[in-house]
Amino acid sequence: MTSRINIGRPASTSYHSPDPHGFANSQPSTGYRAANPDHPLERIRAVSKQVEDAIEIYSQPLKPHLPTIGRFLIIVTFYEDALRIMTQWNDQLWYLQTHRHFYPGISHIFLLLNVITMLVASSAVIMKRYTEYAVIGLLSVVVIQGFGYGLMFDLNFFLRNLSVIGGLIMVFSETMINKKKSFAGIPSMSETDRKKYFLLAGRVLLIFLFFGFIIQGEWNIVRVFVSLIGLAACTMVAIGFKAKWSATFLVILLSVFNVLANNWWSVHSAHPQRDFLKYDFFQTLSIIGGLILLVNIGPGGLSVDEKKKTY
C-alpha cells in the first residue's frame, strides 16, 4: 500500500523549485490574449473611459443637486400647463364645449381638477412628500388630458407623452420605498427588484421623444447626422450600455435642440404657434429632467452596465 501512495515530501534534487506546488506559472494561459492598445476597439474603450471620468469629475459640484434639478425639470411642464389653463380659462372652456362637446358644468370640473392635481402633485414631487401618490396623479393627468383634448391618437403627442411618463417613472424609481404591507397569496418583490423594473421601463419610455423628432420635419444632411447619433445614444440608454455617458449626451443634445427649435419667446404673443412651441419646449425640459435622474441614479439592475459588473 505504501508503495502506491506516497505522502512524504518529494525527494530533493539538484533543481530547487521555489514553487513546488506549481502556483506561480510565468507562462500565460493559452486561452488568454493580452489586449492590444492599438486595436480600434481598445482605443474606443480608452476614450469612453476618459469621457466617463471627465463627466464624473466635472459633475461632482452638481451631483448633490442633480435630483432636485431633475425633479423640477420633470414637473415644470405641469406647472406651465396649469398656468396656461388659468390664464386662458375662457378659451379652454370654449374649445372643450365647442370641439369636444363637453357639457358646461363638466368642462369646468374637468379643467379645475386638472389644475388642482397638477399644482398639488407637482409641489409634492419637488418637496419629496407622498411622491408615489403625486406621480400617480400626474400620470392620470397625462392620460385624461390626452382623451379630453382628443390628442391621444396623435402620434407626435403620444410619443412625447410616453417620454414624459418615462420621466415620472424615473421619479417613482428614485423615491421607491420597501412596502411593509403584503397581501396573502400575492408574491412580494423586494425594493431592489421593483426598482430595477421601473428603471428599465423609465429608460425605454424616455427615448420615445426622439422617435417623434425623427418622424416630423423635413430631412437634410444635418438632420440625418443628428438622427443617427441620437438613435445610437437612445439605444445605449434603452439597453443600459454606458447609460450615464449616453444620457449626458442626450441631455446636451436635447437642450441645444430645445433652445433652437422651440424658441417660443421669439414668436409674437398673438401668434397661434407660440403656445405649441411653448408646450413642446416645456415637455422637452421634462424629458431632460428624466435623463438627469438617470445620470444620477444609474440604469439599474436590468442593464448591460450592471451585468458587466457581475462578470
Short mmCIF file of C-alpha atoms in Angstrom, two decimals:
data_model
loop_
_atom_site.label_atom_id
_atom_site.label_comp_id
_atom_site.label_asym_id
_atom_site.label_seq_id
_atom_site.Cartn_x
_atom_site.Cartn_y
_atom_site.Cartn_z
CA MET A 1 0.00 0.00 0.00
CA THR A 2 2.75 2.42 0.94
CA SER A 3 4.50 1.72 -2.36
CA ARG A 4 1.46 3.01 -4.27
CA ILE A 5 0.65 6.10 -2.16
CA ASN A 6 3.49 8.39 -1.23
CA ILE A 7 2.51 11.05 1.31
CA GLY A 8 6.06 12.10 2.12
CA ARG A 9 7.93 15.15 0.87
CA PRO A 10 9.23 14.98 -2.69
CA ALA A 11 12.79 13.81 -2.94
CA SER A 12 15.23 16.68 -3.10
CA THR A 13 17.08 17.06 -6.37
CA SER A 14 19.72 19.33 -7.69
CA TYR A 15 16.92 21.57 -9.09
CA HIS A 16 15.29 23.57 -6.32
CA SER A 17 11.81 24.79 -7.26
CA PRO A 18 10.72 27.95 -5.42
CA ASP A 19 7.12 26.94 -6.10
CA PRO A 20 6.83 23.13 -5.55
CA HIS A 21 3.03 23.27 -5.95
CA GLY A 22 3.17 24.99 -9.35
CA PHE A 23 1.05 28.01 -8.42
CA ALA A 24 3.43 30.58 -9.89
CA ASN A 25 3.26 29.96 -13.60
CA SER A 26 5.20 32.55 -15.56
CA GLN A 27 3.69 31.43 -18.88
CA PRO A 28 0.33 32.94 -19.80
CA SER A 29 -2.59 30.67 -20.38
CA THR A 30 -3.02 29.56 -23.98
CA GLY A 31 -6.66 30.72 -23.85
CA TYR A 32 -5.82 34.32 -22.90
CA ARG A 33 -4.59 37.06 -25.16
CA ALA A 34 -3.45 40.40 -23.78
CA ALA A 35 -5.39 43.42 -25.05
CA ASN A 36 -3.68 45.29 -27.86
CA PRO A 37 -3.77 49.01 -27.01
CA ASP A 38 -3.51 49.90 -30.72
CA HIS A 39 -6.66 47.96 -31.62
CA PRO A 40 -9.55 50.30 -32.64
CA LEU A 41 -11.93 48.78 -30.06
CA GLU A 42 -9.38 49.28 -27.29
CA ARG A 43 -8.92 52.88 -28.36
CA ILE A 44 -12.68 53.43 -28.26
CA ARG A 45 -12.82 51.87 -24.77
CA ALA A 46 -9.99 54.10 -23.62
CA VAL A 47 -11.66 57.24 -24.99
CA SER A 48 -15.05 56.33 -23.48
CA LYS A 49 -13.35 55.68 -20.12
CA GLN A 50 -11.71 59.12 -20.29
CA VAL A 51 -15.05 60.74 -21.14
CA GLU A 52 -16.78 58.95 -18.25
CA ASP A 53 -14.01 60.01 -15.86
CA ALA A 54 -14.25 63.60 -17.07
CA ILE A 55 -18.04 63.61 -16.63
CA GLU A 56 -17.64 62.16 -13.14
CA ILE A 57 -15.05 64.79 -12.17
CA TYR A 58 -16.79 67.87 -13.59
CA SER A 59 -20.24 66.81 -12.39
CA GLN A 60 -19.14 66.47 -8.76
CA PRO A 61 -20.16 70.06 -7.79
CA LEU A 62 -23.59 69.50 -9.37
CA LYS A 63 -24.10 65.92 -8.21
CA PRO A 64 -25.78 66.75 -4.85
CA HIS A 65 -28.24 68.99 -6.72
CA LEU A 66 -29.00 66.67 -9.67
CA PRO A 67 -32.06 65.02 -8.03
CA THR A 68 -33.65 68.42 -7.33
CA ILE A 69 -32.81 69.74 -10.81
CA GLY A 70 -34.16 66.59 -12.45
CA ARG A 71 -37.39 66.62 -10.43
CA PHE A 72 -38.00 70.31 -11.13
CA LEU A 73 -37.47 69.92 -14.88
CA ILE A 74 -39.79 66.89 -14.96
CA ILE A 75 -42.72 68.71 -13.33
CA VAL A 76 -42.15 72.18 -14.85
CA THR A 77 -44.33 71.23 -17.83
CA PHE A 78 -47.24 70.57 -15.43
CA TYR A 79 -46.76 73.96 -13.75
CA GLU A 80 -46.76 75.62 -17.18
CA ASP A 81 -49.85 73.70 -18.23
CA ALA A 82 -51.74 74.68 -15.07
CA LEU A 83 -50.76 78.34 -15.54
CA ARG A 84 -51.83 78.25 -19.20
CA ILE A 85 -55.25 76.81 -18.30
CA MET A 86 -55.80 79.51 -15.66
CA THR A 87 -54.73 82.37 -17.94
CA GLN A 88 -56.72 81.02 -20.90
CA TRP A 89 -59.72 79.75 -18.95
CA ASN A 90 -62.41 81.02 -21.30
CA ASP A 91 -60.55 79.79 -24.39
CA GLN A 92 -60.15 76.36 -22.81
CA LEU A 93 -63.86 76.20 -21.97
CA TRP A 94 -64.79 77.25 -25.50
CA TYR A 95 -62.60 74.55 -27.06
CA LEU A 96 -63.91 71.77 -24.80
CA GLN A 97 -67.54 72.74 -25.24
CA THR A 98 -67.39 73.51 -28.97
CA HIS A 99 -64.95 70.94 -30.34
CA ARG A 100 -65.04 68.20 -27.68
CA HIS A 101 -68.78 68.60 -26.91
CA PHE A 102 -68.34 68.84 -23.14
CA TYR A 103 -71.36 69.99 -21.15
CA PRO A 104 -70.70 73.39 -19.47
CA GLY A 105 -70.52 72.04 -15.93
CA ILE A 106 -68.40 69.05 -16.93
CA SER A 107 -65.89 71.26 -18.74
CA HIS A 108 -65.47 73.47 -15.65
CA ILE A 109 -64.90 70.45 -13.40
CA PHE A 110 -62.50 68.89 -15.92
CA LEU A 111 -60.28 71.99 -16.04
CA LEU A 112 -60.48 72.62 -12.29
CA LEU A 113 -59.46 69.06 -11.41
CA ASN A 114 -56.58 69.21 -13.87
CA VAL A 115 -55.26 72.47 -12.43
CA ILE A 116 -55.54 71.35 -8.79
CA THR A 117 -53.97 67.94 -9.46
CA MET A 118 -51.06 69.41 -11.42
CA LEU A 119 -50.27 72.10 -8.86
CA VAL A 120 -50.59 69.89 -5.78
CA ALA A 121 -48.86 66.82 -7.22
CA SER A 122 -46.00 68.83 -8.79
CA SER A 123 -45.35 70.60 -5.48
CA ALA A 124 -45.36 67.22 -3.69
CA VAL A 125 -42.74 65.87 -6.13
CA ILE A 126 -40.49 68.89 -5.50
CA MET A 127 -40.86 68.60 -1.72
CA LYS A 128 -40.46 64.79 -1.85
CA ARG A 129 -43.71 64.30 0.05
CA TYR A 130 -46.09 61.48 -0.91
CA THR A 131 -44.16 61.15 -4.15
CA GLU A 132 -45.75 57.86 -5.20
CA TYR A 133 -49.26 59.32 -4.98
CA ALA A 134 -48.11 62.52 -6.68
CA VAL A 135 -46.64 60.59 -9.61
CA ILE A 136 -49.86 58.58 -9.98
CA GLY A 137 -51.82 61.86 -10.00
CA LEU A 138 -49.62 63.36 -12.73
CA LEU A 139 -49.81 60.16 -14.76
CA SER A 140 -53.61 60.34 -14.60
CA VAL A 141 -53.47 63.95 -15.81
CA VAL A 142 -51.40 62.92 -18.86
CA VAL A 143 -53.90 60.20 -19.78
CA ILE A 144 -57.06 62.21 -19.04
CA GLN A 145 -55.85 65.23 -21.00
CA GLY A 146 -54.98 63.02 -23.95
CA PHE A 147 -58.54 61.76 -24.15
CA GLY A 148 -60.17 65.04 -23.07
CA TYR A 149 -58.48 67.13 -25.74
CA GLY A 150 -58.69 64.39 -28.36
CA LEU A 151 -54.93 64.10 -28.78
CA MET A 152 -54.39 60.54 -27.61
CA PHE A 153 -54.21 59.21 -31.17
CA ASP A 154 -51.98 62.00 -32.44
CA LEU A 155 -48.65 60.20 -32.97
CA ASN A 156 -46.37 63.09 -32.02
CA PHE A 157 -48.39 63.82 -28.86
CA PHE A 158 -48.45 60.12 -27.99
CA LEU A 159 -44.67 59.68 -28.33
CA ARG A 160 -43.90 62.85 -26.38
CA ASN A 161 -46.18 61.87 -23.54
CA LEU A 162 -44.67 58.40 -23.39
CA SER A 163 -41.35 60.13 -22.70
CA VAL A 164 -42.97 62.35 -20.06
CA ILE A 165 -44.36 59.20 -18.43
CA GLY A 166 -40.84 57.77 -18.54
CA GLY A 167 -39.58 60.80 -16.61
CA LEU A 168 -42.31 60.35 -13.99
CA ILE A 169 -41.38 56.68 -13.65
CA MET A 170 -37.78 57.76 -13.03
CA VAL A 171 -39.05 59.91 -10.14
CA PHE A 172 -41.07 56.94 -8.90
CA SER A 173 -37.98 54.71 -9.06
CA GLU A 174 -35.80 57.22 -7.24
CA THR A 175 -38.14 57.50 -4.27
CA MET A 176 -39.37 53.94 -4.11
CA ILE A 177 -39.62 52.50 -0.63
CA ASN A 178 -39.97 48.94 0.51
CA LYS A 179 -43.59 48.42 1.44
CA LYS A 180 -44.10 46.61 4.70
CA LYS A 181 -47.62 45.63 3.78
CA SER A 182 -48.10 42.43 1.82
CA PHE A 183 -51.15 40.55 0.67
CA ALA A 184 -51.82 36.85 1.18
CA GLY A 185 -51.33 34.74 -1.90
CA ILE A 186 -49.52 37.51 -3.83
CA PRO A 187 -45.73 37.15 -4.14
CA SER A 188 -43.97 40.28 -2.96
CA MET A 189 -40.92 41.80 -4.62
CA SER A 190 -38.08 43.46 -2.79
CA GLU A 191 -37.34 47.16 -3.22
CA THR A 192 -34.36 46.32 -5.42
CA ASP A 193 -36.44 44.10 -7.73
CA ARG A 194 -39.17 46.71 -8.13
CA LYS A 195 -36.68 49.50 -8.68
CA LYS A 196 -34.80 47.74 -11.47
CA TYR A 197 -38.02 47.00 -13.39
CA PHE A 198 -39.24 50.56 -13.05
CA LEU A 199 -35.84 51.91 -14.09
CA LEU A 200 -35.95 49.70 -17.19
CA ALA A 201 -39.43 51.00 -18.06
CA GLY A 202 -38.34 54.59 -17.45
CA ARG A 203 -35.24 54.22 -19.64
CA VAL A 204 -37.18 52.75 -22.53
CA LEU A 205 -40.03 55.30 -22.37
CA LEU A 206 -37.68 58.29 -22.17
CA ILE A 207 -36.32 57.71 -25.68
CA PHE A 208 -39.70 57.87 -27.46
CA LEU A 209 -39.38 61.65 -27.78
CA PHE A 210 -36.51 61.06 -30.17
CA PHE A 211 -38.69 58.92 -32.45
CA GLY A 212 -41.14 61.82 -32.57
CA PHE A 213 -38.26 64.05 -33.66
CA ILE A 214 -37.35 61.60 -36.45
CA ILE A 215 -40.82 61.35 -37.99
CA GLN A 216 -41.57 65.09 -38.12
CA GLY A 217 -39.94 67.87 -40.10
CA GLU A 218 -38.00 68.00 -43.34
CA TRP A 219 -34.91 65.90 -43.89
CA ASN A 220 -31.46 67.28 -44.65
CA ILE A 221 -27.84 66.25 -44.10
CA VAL A 222 -27.66 67.74 -40.61
CA ARG A 223 -30.93 66.11 -39.59
CA VAL A 224 -29.75 62.70 -40.83
CA PHE A 225 -26.44 63.06 -38.96
CA VAL A 226 -28.09 64.15 -35.70
CA SER A 227 -30.72 61.41 -36.04
CA LEU A 228 -28.12 58.67 -36.44
CA ILE A 229 -26.07 59.85 -33.46
CA GLY A 230 -29.18 60.37 -31.35
CA LEU A 231 -30.55 56.96 -32.29
CA ALA A 232 -27.29 55.33 -31.19
CA ALA A 233 -27.40 57.20 -27.86
CA CYS A 234 -31.07 56.27 -27.35
CA THR A 235 -30.28 52.61 -27.98
CA MET A 236 -27.48 52.77 -25.41
CA VAL A 237 -29.88 54.32 -22.88
CA ALA A 238 -32.55 51.69 -23.53
CA ILE A 239 -30.21 48.70 -23.06
CA GLY A 240 -28.26 50.38 -20.28
CA PHE A 241 -24.87 50.37 -22.03
CA LYS A 242 -22.70 53.33 -20.98
CA ALA A 243 -26.03 54.69 -19.80
CA LYS A 244 -24.70 57.67 -17.84
CA TRP A 245 -22.49 58.79 -20.73
CA SER A 246 -25.23 58.41 -23.34
CA ALA A 247 -27.84 60.08 -21.10
CA THR A 248 -25.48 63.03 -20.56
CA PHE A 249 -25.00 63.30 -24.32
CA LEU A 250 -28.78 63.29 -24.86
CA VAL A 251 -29.22 65.99 -22.19
CA ILE A 252 -26.81 68.24 -24.10
CA LEU A 253 -28.31 67.37 -27.50
CA LEU A 254 -31.92 67.93 -26.39
CA SER A 255 -31.03 71.17 -24.58
CA VAL A 256 -29.46 72.65 -27.71
CA PHE A 257 -32.31 71.39 -29.89
CA ASN A 258 -34.92 72.75 -27.48
CA VAL A 259 -33.46 76.26 -27.48
CA LEU A 260 -33.06 76.36 -31.27
CA ALA A 261 -36.27 74.63 -32.38
CA ASN A 262 -38.79 75.52 -29.64
CA ASN A 263 -37.87 79.19 -29.15
CA TRP A 264 -41.38 80.34 -28.26
CA TRP A 265 -40.07 83.57 -26.74
CA SER A 266 -39.15 84.81 -30.24
CA VAL A 267 -42.73 84.45 -31.52
CA HIS A 268 -45.29 87.22 -31.09
CA SER A 269 -47.70 86.66 -28.21
CA ALA A 270 -50.69 86.80 -30.56
CA HIS A 271 -49.29 84.18 -32.92
CA PRO A 272 -51.09 80.79 -32.58
CA GLN A 273 -47.80 78.92 -32.98
CA ARG A 274 -46.45 80.39 -29.74
CA ASP A 275 -48.50 78.09 -27.47
CA PHE A 276 -47.50 74.98 -29.43
CA LEU A 277 -43.80 75.91 -29.23
CA LYS A 278 -44.10 76.65 -25.52
CA TYR A 279 -45.84 73.32 -24.93
CA ASP A 280 -43.10 71.42 -26.81
CA PHE A 281 -40.37 73.40 -25.01
CA PHE A 282 -41.56 72.55 -21.51
CA GLN A 283 -42.29 68.93 -22.39
CA THR A 284 -38.74 68.56 -23.68
CA LEU A 285 -37.48 70.05 -20.40
CA SER A 286 -39.47 67.36 -18.60
CA ILE A 287 -37.73 64.63 -20.59
CA ILE A 288 -34.33 66.24 -19.98
CA GLY A 289 -35.15 66.06 -16.26
CA GLY A 290 -35.79 62.33 -16.55
CA LEU A 291 -32.42 61.85 -18.26
CA ILE A 292 -30.73 63.85 -15.48
CA LEU A 293 -32.24 61.49 -12.91
CA LEU A 294 -30.90 58.58 -14.98
CA VAL A 295 -27.43 60.13 -14.86
CA ASN A 296 -27.75 60.48 -11.08
CA ILE A 297 -29.14 57.07 -10.08
CA GLY A 298 -27.79 54.89 -12.91
CA PRO A 299 -29.53 52.43 -15.23
CA GLY A 300 -30.46 49.84 -12.59
CA GLY A 301 -30.03 46.07 -12.41
CA LEU A 302 -31.54 45.21 -15.81
CA SER A 303 -28.80 46.82 -17.88
CA VAL A 304 -25.60 45.94 -19.71
CA ASP A 305 -23.60 48.17 -17.35
CA GLU A 306 -24.81 46.25 -14.30
CA LYS A 307 -24.22 42.86 -15.93
CA LYS A 308 -20.65 43.85 -16.78
CA LYS A 309 -20.04 44.41 -13.05
CA THR A 310 -21.19 40.86 -12.36
CA TYR A 311 -18.78 39.34 -14.83
#
